[in-house]
PDB file of C-alpha atoms in Angstrom:
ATOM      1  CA  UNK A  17      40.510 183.509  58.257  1.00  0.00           C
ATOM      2  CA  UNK A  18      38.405 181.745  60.590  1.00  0.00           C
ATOM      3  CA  UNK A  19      41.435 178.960  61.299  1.00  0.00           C
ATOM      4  CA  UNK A  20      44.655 180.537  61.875  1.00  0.00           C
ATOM      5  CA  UNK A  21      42.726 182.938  64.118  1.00  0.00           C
ATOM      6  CA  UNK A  22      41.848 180.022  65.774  1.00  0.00           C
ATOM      7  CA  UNK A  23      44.989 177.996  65.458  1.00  0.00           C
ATOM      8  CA  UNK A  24      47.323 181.033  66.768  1.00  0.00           C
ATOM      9  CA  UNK A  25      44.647 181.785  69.309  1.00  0.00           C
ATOM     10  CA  UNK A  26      44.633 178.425  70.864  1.00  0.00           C
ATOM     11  CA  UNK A  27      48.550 177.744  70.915  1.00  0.00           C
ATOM     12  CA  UNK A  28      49.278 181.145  72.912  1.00  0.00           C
ATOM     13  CA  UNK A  29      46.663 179.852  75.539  1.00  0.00           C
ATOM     14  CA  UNK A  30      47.274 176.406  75.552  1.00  0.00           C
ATOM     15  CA  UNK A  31      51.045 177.624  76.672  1.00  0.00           C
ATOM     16  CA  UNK A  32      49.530 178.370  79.847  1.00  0.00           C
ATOM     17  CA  UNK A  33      48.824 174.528  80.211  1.00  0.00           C
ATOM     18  CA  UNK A  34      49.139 174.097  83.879  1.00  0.00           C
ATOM     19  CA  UNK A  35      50.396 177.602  84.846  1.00  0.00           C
ATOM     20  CA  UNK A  36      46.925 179.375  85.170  1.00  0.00           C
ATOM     21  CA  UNK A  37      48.047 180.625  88.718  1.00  0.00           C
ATOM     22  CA  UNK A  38      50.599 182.392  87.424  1.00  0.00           C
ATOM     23  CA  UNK A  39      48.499 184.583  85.917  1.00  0.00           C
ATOM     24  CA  UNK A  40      46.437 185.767  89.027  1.00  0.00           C
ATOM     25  CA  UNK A  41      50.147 186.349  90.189  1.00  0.00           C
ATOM     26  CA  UNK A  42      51.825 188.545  87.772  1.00  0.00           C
ATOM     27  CA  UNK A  43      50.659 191.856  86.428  1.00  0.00           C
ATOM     28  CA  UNK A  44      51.732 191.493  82.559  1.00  0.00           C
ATOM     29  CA  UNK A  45      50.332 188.214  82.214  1.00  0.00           C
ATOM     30  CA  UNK A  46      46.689 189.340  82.537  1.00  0.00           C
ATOM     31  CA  UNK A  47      47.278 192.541  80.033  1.00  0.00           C
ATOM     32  CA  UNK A  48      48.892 189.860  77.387  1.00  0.00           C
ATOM     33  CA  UNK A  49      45.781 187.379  77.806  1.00  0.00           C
ATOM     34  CA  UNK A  50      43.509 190.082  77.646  1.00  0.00           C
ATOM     35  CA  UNK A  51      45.043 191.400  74.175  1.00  0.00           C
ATOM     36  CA  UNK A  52      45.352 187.267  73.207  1.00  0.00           C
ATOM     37  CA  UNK A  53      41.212 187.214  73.886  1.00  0.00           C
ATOM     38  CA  UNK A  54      40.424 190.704  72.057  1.00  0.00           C
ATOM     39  CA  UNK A  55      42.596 189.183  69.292  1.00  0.00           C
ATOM     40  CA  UNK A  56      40.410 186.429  68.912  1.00  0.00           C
ATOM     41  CA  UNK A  57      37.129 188.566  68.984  1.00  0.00           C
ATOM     42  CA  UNK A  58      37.921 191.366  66.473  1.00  0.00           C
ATOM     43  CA  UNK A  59      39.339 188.989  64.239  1.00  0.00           C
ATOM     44  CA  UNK A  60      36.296 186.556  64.613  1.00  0.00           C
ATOM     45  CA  UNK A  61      34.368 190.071  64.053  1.00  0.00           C
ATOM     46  CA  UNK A  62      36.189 191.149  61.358  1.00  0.00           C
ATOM     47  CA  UNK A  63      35.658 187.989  59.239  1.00  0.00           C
ATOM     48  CA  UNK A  64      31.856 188.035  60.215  1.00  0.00           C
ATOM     49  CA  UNK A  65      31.895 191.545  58.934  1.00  0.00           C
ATOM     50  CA  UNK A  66      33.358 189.940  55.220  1.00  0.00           C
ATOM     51  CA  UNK A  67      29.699 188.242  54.392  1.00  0.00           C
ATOM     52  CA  UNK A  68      27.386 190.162  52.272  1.00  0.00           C
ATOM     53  CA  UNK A  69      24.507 190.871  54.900  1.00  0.00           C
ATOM     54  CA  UNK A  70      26.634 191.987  57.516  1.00  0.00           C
ATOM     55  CA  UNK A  71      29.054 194.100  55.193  1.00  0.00           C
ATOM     56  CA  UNK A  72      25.404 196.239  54.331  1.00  0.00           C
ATOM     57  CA  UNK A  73      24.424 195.793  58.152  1.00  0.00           C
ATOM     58  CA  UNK A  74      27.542 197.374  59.144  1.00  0.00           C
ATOM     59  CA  UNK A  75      29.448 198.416  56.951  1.00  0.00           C
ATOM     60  CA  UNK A  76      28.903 202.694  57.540  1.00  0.00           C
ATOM     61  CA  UNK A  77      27.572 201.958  60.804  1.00  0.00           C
ATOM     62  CA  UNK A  78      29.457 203.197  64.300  1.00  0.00           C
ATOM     63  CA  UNK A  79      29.691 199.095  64.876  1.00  0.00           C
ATOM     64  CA  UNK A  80      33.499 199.235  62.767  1.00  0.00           C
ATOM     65  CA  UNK A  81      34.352 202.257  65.046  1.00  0.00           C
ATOM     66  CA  UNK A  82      33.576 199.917  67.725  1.00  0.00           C
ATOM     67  CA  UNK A  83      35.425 197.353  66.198  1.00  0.00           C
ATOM     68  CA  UNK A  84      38.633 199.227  65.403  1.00  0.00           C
ATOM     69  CA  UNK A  85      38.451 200.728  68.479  1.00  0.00           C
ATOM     70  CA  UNK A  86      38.267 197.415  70.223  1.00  0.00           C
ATOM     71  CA  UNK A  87      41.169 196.251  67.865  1.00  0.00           C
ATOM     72  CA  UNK A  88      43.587 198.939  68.439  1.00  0.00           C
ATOM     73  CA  UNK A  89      42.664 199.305  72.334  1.00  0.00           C
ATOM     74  CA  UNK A  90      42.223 195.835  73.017  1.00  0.00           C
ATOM     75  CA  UNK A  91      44.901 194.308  71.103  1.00  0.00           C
ATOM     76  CA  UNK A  92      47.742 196.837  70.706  1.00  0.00           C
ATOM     77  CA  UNK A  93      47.854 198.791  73.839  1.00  0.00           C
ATOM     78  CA  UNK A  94      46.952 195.817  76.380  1.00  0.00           C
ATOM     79  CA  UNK A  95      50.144 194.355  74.575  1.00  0.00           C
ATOM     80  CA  UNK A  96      52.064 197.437  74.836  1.00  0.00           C
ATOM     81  CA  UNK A  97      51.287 197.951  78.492  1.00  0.00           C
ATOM     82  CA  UNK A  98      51.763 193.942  79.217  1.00  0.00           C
ATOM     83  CA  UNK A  99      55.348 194.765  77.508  1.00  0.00           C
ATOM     84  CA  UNK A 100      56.126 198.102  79.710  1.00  0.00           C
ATOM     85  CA  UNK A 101      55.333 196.213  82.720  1.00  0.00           C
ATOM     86  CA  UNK A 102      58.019 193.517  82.220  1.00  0.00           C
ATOM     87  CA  UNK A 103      60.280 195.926  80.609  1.00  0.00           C
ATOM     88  CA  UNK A 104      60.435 199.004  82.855  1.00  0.00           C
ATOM     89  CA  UNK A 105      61.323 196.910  86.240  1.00  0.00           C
ATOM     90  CA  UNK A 106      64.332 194.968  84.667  1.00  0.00           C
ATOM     91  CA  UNK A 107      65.495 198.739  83.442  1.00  0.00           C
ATOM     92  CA  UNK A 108      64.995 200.169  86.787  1.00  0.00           C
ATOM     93  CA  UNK A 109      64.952 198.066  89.069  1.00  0.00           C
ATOM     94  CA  UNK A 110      61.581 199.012  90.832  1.00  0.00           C
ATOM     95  CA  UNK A 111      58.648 196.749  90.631  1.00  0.00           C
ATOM     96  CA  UNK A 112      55.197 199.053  90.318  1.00  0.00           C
ATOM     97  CA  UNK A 113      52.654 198.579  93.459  1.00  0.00           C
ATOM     98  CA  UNK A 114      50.669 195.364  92.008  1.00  0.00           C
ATOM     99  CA  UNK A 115      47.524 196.647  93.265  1.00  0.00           C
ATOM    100  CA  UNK A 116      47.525 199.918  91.348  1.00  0.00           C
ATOM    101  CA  UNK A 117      48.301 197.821  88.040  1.00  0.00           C
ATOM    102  CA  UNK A 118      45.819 195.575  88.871  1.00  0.00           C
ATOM    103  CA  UNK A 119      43.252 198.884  89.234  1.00  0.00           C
ATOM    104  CA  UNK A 120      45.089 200.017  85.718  1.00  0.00           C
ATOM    105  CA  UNK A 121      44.202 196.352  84.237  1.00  0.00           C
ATOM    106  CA  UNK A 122      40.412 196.613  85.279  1.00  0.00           C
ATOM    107  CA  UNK A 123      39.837 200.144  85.028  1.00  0.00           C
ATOM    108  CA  UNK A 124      41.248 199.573  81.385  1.00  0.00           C
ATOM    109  CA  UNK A 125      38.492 196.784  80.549  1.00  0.00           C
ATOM    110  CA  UNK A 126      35.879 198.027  81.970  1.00  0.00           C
ATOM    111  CA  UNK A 127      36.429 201.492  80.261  1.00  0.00           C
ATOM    112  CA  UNK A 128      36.328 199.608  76.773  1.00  0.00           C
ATOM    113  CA  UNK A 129      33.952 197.519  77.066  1.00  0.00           C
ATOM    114  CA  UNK A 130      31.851 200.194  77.959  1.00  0.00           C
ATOM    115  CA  UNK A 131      33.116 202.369  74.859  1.00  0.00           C
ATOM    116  CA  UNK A 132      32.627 199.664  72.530  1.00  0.00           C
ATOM    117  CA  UNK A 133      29.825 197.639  73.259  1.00  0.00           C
ATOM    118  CA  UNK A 134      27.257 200.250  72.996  1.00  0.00           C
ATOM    119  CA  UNK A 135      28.919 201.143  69.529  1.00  0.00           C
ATOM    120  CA  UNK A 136      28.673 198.118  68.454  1.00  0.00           C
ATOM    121  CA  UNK A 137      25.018 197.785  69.584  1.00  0.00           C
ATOM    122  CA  UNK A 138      24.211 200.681  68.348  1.00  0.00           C
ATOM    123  CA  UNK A 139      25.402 200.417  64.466  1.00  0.00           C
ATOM    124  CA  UNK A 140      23.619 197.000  64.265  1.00  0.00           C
ATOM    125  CA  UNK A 141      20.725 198.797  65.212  1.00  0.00           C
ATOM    126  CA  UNK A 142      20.970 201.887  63.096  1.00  0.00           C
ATOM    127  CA  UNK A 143      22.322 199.348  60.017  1.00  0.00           C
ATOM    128  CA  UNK A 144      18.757 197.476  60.767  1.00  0.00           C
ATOM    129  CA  UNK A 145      16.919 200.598  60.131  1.00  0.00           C
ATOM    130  CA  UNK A 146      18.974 201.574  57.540  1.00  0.00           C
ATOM    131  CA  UNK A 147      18.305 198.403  55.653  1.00  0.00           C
ATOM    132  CA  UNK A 148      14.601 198.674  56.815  1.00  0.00           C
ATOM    133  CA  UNK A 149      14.423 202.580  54.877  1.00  0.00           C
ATOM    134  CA  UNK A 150      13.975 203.730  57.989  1.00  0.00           C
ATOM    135  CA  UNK A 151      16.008 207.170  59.727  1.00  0.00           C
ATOM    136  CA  UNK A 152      18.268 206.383  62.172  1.00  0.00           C
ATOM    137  CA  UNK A 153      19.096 209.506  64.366  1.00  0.00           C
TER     138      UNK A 153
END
């Protein structure tokens, strides 16, 4: 799992070869990056989560609601929106105020990182005292 992952992961930013300013320019680029990057993480997660001692670690843990979460937040809807913002404007013909997509874009990340990170945190440690025999509440 572990190479097309990294494979796919590498060719869709290695087509920014040379064009990394355009990305500081446009406001779909950074949404399609961003779901690129959380791509690369759940998948990286998802194939750490395939060996035995992390399946028991995590396996009924809130760490895969964190990890879906991040999946399905960071990968589909950062695409989606990446893919509204280039669509809508060539229907319409209006281009939305870059600085409130920019405040979508951040508020966006920020918002699940802070969702999913203490998930994640927190079913490693409640898998850890789970495998210890101890209560986790």
């Amino acid at each position: 799992m572990i190479i097309p992952v990294v494979a796919a992961t590498i060719n869709f930013v290695m087509t920014f070869k040379g064009q990394w300013s355009q990305v500081s320019n446009s406001y779909t680029l950074p949404f399609f990056l961003t779901a690129v990057l959380y791509y690369f993480v759940v998948s990286m997660q998802g194939t750490a989560e395939a060996f035995r001692y992390t399946n028991l670690l995590w396996h009924f843990t809130d760490f895969t609601v964190g990890h879906s979460h991040l999946g399905f937040y960071g990968i589909i809807t950062f695409a989606i929106w990446g893919g509204a913002y280039a669509i809508v404007p060539r229907l319409t013909g209006k281009e939305p105020p870059h600085h409130l997509v920019g405040v979508h874009f951040w508020l966006a990340s920020i918002g699940l990182l802070l969702y999913a990170i203490p998930l994640m945190i927190g079913g490693t440690l409640k898998g850890i005292m789970w495998m210890e025999g101890k209560p986790f509440l």
